[in-house]
Short mmCIF file of N, CA and C in Angstrom, two decimals:
data_model
loop_
_atom_site.label_atom_id
_atom_site.label_comp_id
_atom_site.label_asym_id
_atom_site.label_seq_id
_atom_site.Cartn_x
_atom_site.Cartn_y
_atom_site.Cartn_z
N ALA A 1 -135.53 87.12 157.77
CA ALA A 1 -135.54 85.64 157.89
C ALA A 1 -137.17 84.64 157.75
N ARG A 2 -138.13 85.12 157.60
CA ARG A 2 -139.36 84.99 156.75
C ARG A 2 -139.59 85.02 155.42
N VAL A 3 -138.47 85.76 154.97
CA VAL A 3 -138.91 85.89 153.49
C VAL A 3 -137.52 84.24 152.89
N GLU A 4 -136.49 84.46 153.57
CA GLU A 4 -136.50 83.46 153.19
C GLU A 4 -136.81 82.20 153.92
N GLU A 5 -137.71 82.62 155.26
CA GLU A 5 -138.18 81.62 154.80
C GLU A 5 -139.16 80.73 153.94
N GLU A 6 -140.25 80.78 153.16
CA GLU A 6 -140.62 81.03 152.35
C GLU A 6 -140.17 80.56 150.70
N LEU A 7 -138.91 82.21 150.64
CA LEU A 7 -138.36 81.21 149.80
C LEU A 7 -137.81 79.82 149.44
N GLY A 8 -137.07 79.36 150.79
CA GLY A 8 -137.56 78.40 151.39
C GLY A 8 -138.87 76.87 151.15
N ASP A 9 -139.89 77.38 150.83
CA ASP A 9 -141.05 76.62 150.90
C ASP A 9 -140.72 76.32 150.00
N VAL A 10 -140.60 77.91 148.43
CA VAL A 10 -140.50 78.26 147.24
C VAL A 10 -140.05 76.30 146.34
N LEU A 11 -138.63 76.69 146.28
CA LEU A 11 -138.11 75.93 146.51
C LEU A 11 -138.57 74.33 146.49
N PHE A 12 -138.92 74.43 147.48
CA PHE A 12 -139.28 73.19 147.72
C PHE A 12 -140.72 72.10 147.13
N ALA A 13 -141.17 73.12 147.04
CA ALA A 13 -142.66 73.63 146.28
C ALA A 13 -142.07 72.79 145.12
N ALA A 14 -140.63 73.45 143.89
CA ALA A 14 -140.72 73.66 142.51
C ALA A 14 -140.13 72.09 143.27
N ALA A 15 -139.42 71.11 143.49
CA ALA A 15 -138.40 69.99 143.98
C ALA A 15 -139.86 68.96 143.87
N GLN A 16 -140.72 68.95 144.35
CA GLN A 16 -141.87 68.83 144.33
C GLN A 16 -142.59 68.29 142.84
N LEU A 17 -142.93 69.59 141.77
CA LEU A 17 -143.27 69.03 141.46
C LEU A 17 -142.75 68.57 140.28
N ALA A 18 -140.97 68.03 140.09
CA ALA A 18 -139.66 68.30 139.88
C ALA A 18 -140.30 66.78 139.65
N ARG A 19 -140.68 66.00 140.99
CA ARG A 19 -140.66 64.97 140.67
C ARG A 19 -141.86 63.99 140.50
N PHE A 20 -142.69 64.94 141.00
CA PHE A 20 -144.28 64.60 140.66
C PHE A 20 -144.38 64.79 138.89
N LEU A 21 -143.77 65.45 138.06
CA LEU A 21 -142.94 65.28 135.92
C LEU A 21 -142.07 64.30 136.44
N ASP A 22 -141.40 63.54 137.49
CA ASP A 22 -141.02 62.50 136.61
C ASP A 22 -139.27 62.41 136.30
N LEU A 23 -139.48 64.69 137.17
CA LEU A 23 -138.27 65.16 135.89
C LEU A 23 -136.44 65.71 136.97
N ASP A 24 -135.47 65.22 137.32
CA ASP A 24 -134.52 65.45 138.20
C ASP A 24 -133.79 66.94 138.09
N ALA A 25 -134.92 67.70 139.49
CA ALA A 25 -134.67 69.40 139.89
C ALA A 25 -133.16 70.05 139.42
N GLU A 26 -132.35 69.00 139.83
CA GLU A 26 -131.13 68.64 139.85
C GLU A 26 -130.61 69.93 138.59
N THR A 27 -130.93 68.24 137.57
CA THR A 27 -130.27 69.05 136.64
C THR A 27 -131.31 69.98 135.78
N ALA A 28 -132.15 70.10 135.79
CA ALA A 28 -132.93 71.58 135.22
C ALA A 28 -132.23 72.52 136.11
N LEU A 29 -131.97 72.28 137.34
CA LEU A 29 -131.17 73.79 137.97
C LEU A 29 -130.28 74.08 136.39
N ARG A 30 -129.40 72.85 137.11
CA ARG A 30 -127.88 73.52 136.01
C ARG A 30 -128.20 73.62 135.05
N ARG A 31 -129.23 72.92 134.18
CA ARG A 31 -129.25 73.50 132.72
C ARG A 31 -129.97 74.96 132.42
N ALA A 32 -130.49 75.38 133.68
CA ALA A 32 -131.53 76.83 133.91
C ALA A 32 -130.06 77.97 133.94
N ASN A 33 -129.00 77.17 134.81
CA ASN A 33 -127.83 77.86 135.30
C ASN A 33 -127.54 77.96 133.73
N ALA A 34 -126.96 77.39 133.13
CA ALA A 34 -125.71 77.23 131.66
C ALA A 34 -126.86 78.48 130.41
N LYS A 35 -128.06 78.34 131.17
CA LYS A 35 -128.66 79.27 129.44
C LYS A 35 -128.58 80.10 129.62
N PHE A 36 -128.47 80.58 131.80
CA PHE A 36 -128.42 81.67 132.62
C PHE A 36 -126.91 82.49 132.07
N VAL A 37 -125.91 81.55 132.09
CA VAL A 37 -124.43 81.96 131.86
C VAL A 37 -124.34 82.16 129.93
N LYS A 38 -125.03 81.67 129.49
CA LYS A 38 -124.90 81.71 127.37
C LYS A 38 -125.35 82.88 127.21
N ARG A 39 -126.57 83.39 127.74
CA ARG A 39 -127.14 84.27 127.85
C ARG A 39 -126.57 85.41 128.08
N PHE A 40 -125.76 85.78 129.27
CA PHE A 40 -125.24 86.74 129.93
C PHE A 40 -123.98 86.81 129.49
N THR A 41 -123.04 86.05 128.84
CA THR A 41 -122.08 86.12 128.23
C THR A 41 -122.63 86.79 127.13
N TRP A 42 -123.05 86.23 126.10
CA TRP A 42 -123.86 87.03 124.28
C TRP A 42 -124.25 88.74 124.97
N VAL A 43 -124.46 89.30 125.96
CA VAL A 43 -124.65 90.55 126.32
C VAL A 43 -123.91 91.01 126.49
N GLU A 44 -122.45 90.07 127.39
CA GLU A 44 -121.12 90.66 128.18
C GLU A 44 -120.51 91.41 126.89
N GLN A 45 -120.79 90.06 125.40
CA GLN A 45 -120.07 90.71 124.19
C GLN A 45 -120.71 91.11 124.14
N GLN A 46 -121.77 91.48 123.40
CA GLN A 46 -122.43 93.14 122.57
C GLN A 46 -122.13 94.61 123.24
N LEU A 47 -122.07 93.51 124.76
CA LEU A 47 -121.83 95.22 125.68
C LEU A 47 -119.91 96.23 124.70
N ALA A 48 -118.94 94.98 124.96
CA ALA A 48 -118.48 95.45 125.00
C ALA A 48 -116.94 95.68 123.49
N ALA A 49 -118.21 94.83 122.67
CA ALA A 49 -118.49 95.81 121.45
C ALA A 49 -118.57 96.93 121.16
N ASP A 50 -119.95 97.69 122.14
CA ASP A 50 -120.38 98.94 122.28
C ASP A 50 -118.99 99.80 123.42
N GLY A 51 -118.16 99.15 123.52
CA GLY A 51 -117.49 100.19 124.46
C GLY A 51 -117.75 99.98 125.89
N LEU A 52 -118.62 99.05 126.12
CA LEU A 52 -119.79 99.13 127.42
C LEU A 52 -119.64 98.52 127.99
N LYS A 53 -119.83 98.33 129.65
CA LYS A 53 -119.34 96.96 130.90
C LYS A 53 -120.42 97.01 131.01
N PRO A 54 -121.34 95.46 131.65
CA PRO A 54 -122.53 95.23 132.52
C PRO A 54 -122.24 96.86 133.32
N GLY A 55 -122.96 97.02 134.11
CA GLY A 55 -123.45 97.71 135.08
C GLY A 55 -124.96 98.97 135.50
N PRO A 56 -125.21 99.35 136.61
CA PRO A 56 -126.11 100.24 137.03
C PRO A 56 -126.75 100.85 135.82
N ASP A 57 -125.42 101.63 135.57
CA ASP A 57 -125.96 102.98 134.44
C ASP A 57 -126.52 101.83 132.66
N HIS A 58 -126.12 101.12 132.88
CA HIS A 58 -126.15 99.84 130.96
C HIS A 58 -127.56 99.86 131.43
N LEU A 59 -128.41 99.51 132.60
CA LEU A 59 -130.03 98.54 132.70
C LEU A 59 -131.19 97.95 131.65
N ALA A 60 -131.02 99.29 130.96
CA ALA A 60 -132.05 99.36 129.69
C ALA A 60 -131.06 98.98 129.10
N ARG A 61 -130.42 98.99 128.73
CA ARG A 61 -129.51 98.46 127.03
C ARG A 61 -129.17 96.55 127.14
N MET A 62 -128.21 96.07 128.43
CA MET A 62 -128.90 94.36 128.81
C MET A 62 -130.10 94.69 128.45
N GLU A 63 -131.66 94.65 128.98
CA GLU A 63 -132.36 94.13 129.56
C GLU A 63 -133.07 93.84 127.76
N THR A 64 -132.43 95.06 126.55
CA THR A 64 -132.95 94.94 125.43
C THR A 64 -131.91 93.25 125.10
N LEU A 65 -130.45 93.89 125.31
CA LEU A 65 -129.64 92.52 124.88
C LEU A 65 -129.45 91.57 125.03
N TRP A 66 -130.15 91.44 126.62
CA TRP A 66 -131.80 89.93 126.92
C TRP A 66 -132.48 89.45 126.21
N GLU A 67 -133.62 90.25 125.95
CA GLU A 67 -133.90 89.94 124.33
C GLU A 67 -133.78 89.51 123.80
N GLN A 68 -132.77 90.20 122.72
CA GLN A 68 -132.15 89.86 121.66
C GLN A 68 -131.20 88.11 122.16
N ALA A 69 -130.65 88.11 123.53
CA ALA A 69 -130.02 86.62 123.33
C ALA A 69 -131.28 85.46 123.65
N LYS A 70 -132.24 85.98 123.50
CA LYS A 70 -133.09 84.64 123.87
C LYS A 70 -133.21 84.95 122.36
N ARG A 71 -133.44 85.44 121.56
CA ARG A 71 -134.47 84.63 120.32
C ARG A 71 -133.17 84.80 119.05
N VAL A 72 -132.10 84.61 119.68
CA VAL A 72 -131.02 84.36 119.16
C VAL A 72 -130.89 83.22 118.81
N GLU A 73 -130.93 82.74 120.38
CA GLU A 73 -130.76 80.76 121.50
C GLU A 73 -131.65 80.67 120.68
N ILE A 74 -133.03 81.45 120.25
CA ILE A 74 -134.58 80.09 119.33
C ILE A 74 -133.55 80.47 118.14
N GLU A 75 -133.88 80.66 117.54
CA GLU A 75 -133.26 81.30 116.44
C GLU A 75 -132.17 79.46 115.92
N GLU A 76 -130.67 80.07 116.45
CA GLU A 76 -129.98 78.72 116.91
C GLU A 76 -130.58 77.47 117.51
N ALA A 77 -131.30 77.27 117.22
CA ALA A 77 -132.15 75.83 118.18
C ALA A 77 -132.82 75.56 117.22
N SER A 78 -133.02 76.79 116.19
CA SER A 78 -134.30 76.55 114.91
C SER A 78 -133.76 75.40 113.71
N ASP A 79 -132.32 76.54 113.37
CA ASP A 79 -131.59 75.97 112.36
C ASP A 79 -130.97 74.96 113.13
N ALA A 80 -130.09 74.73 113.77
CA ALA A 80 -129.99 72.62 114.65
C ALA A 80 -130.93 72.16 113.82
N GLY A 81 -132.09 71.94 114.22
CA GLY A 81 -133.38 71.30 114.04
C GLY A 81 -134.22 71.55 113.01
#
């Protein structure tokens, strides 16, 4: 319960920061979630190409792929701009 309370404080502070910056916290969270889903889907596709599935046995590989997904995302953004 104590950790949950502290997490709530962190989330409240983040929402206050968004307000201070004149940003919509919900929009920021939705975009972050969409980015996560896009990256994780990419990781799943790469694993599947190797005949693997996400899971605790492949955490190191998943971490490597996650970093690659971020680089791919940056490259796609620079190609589009």
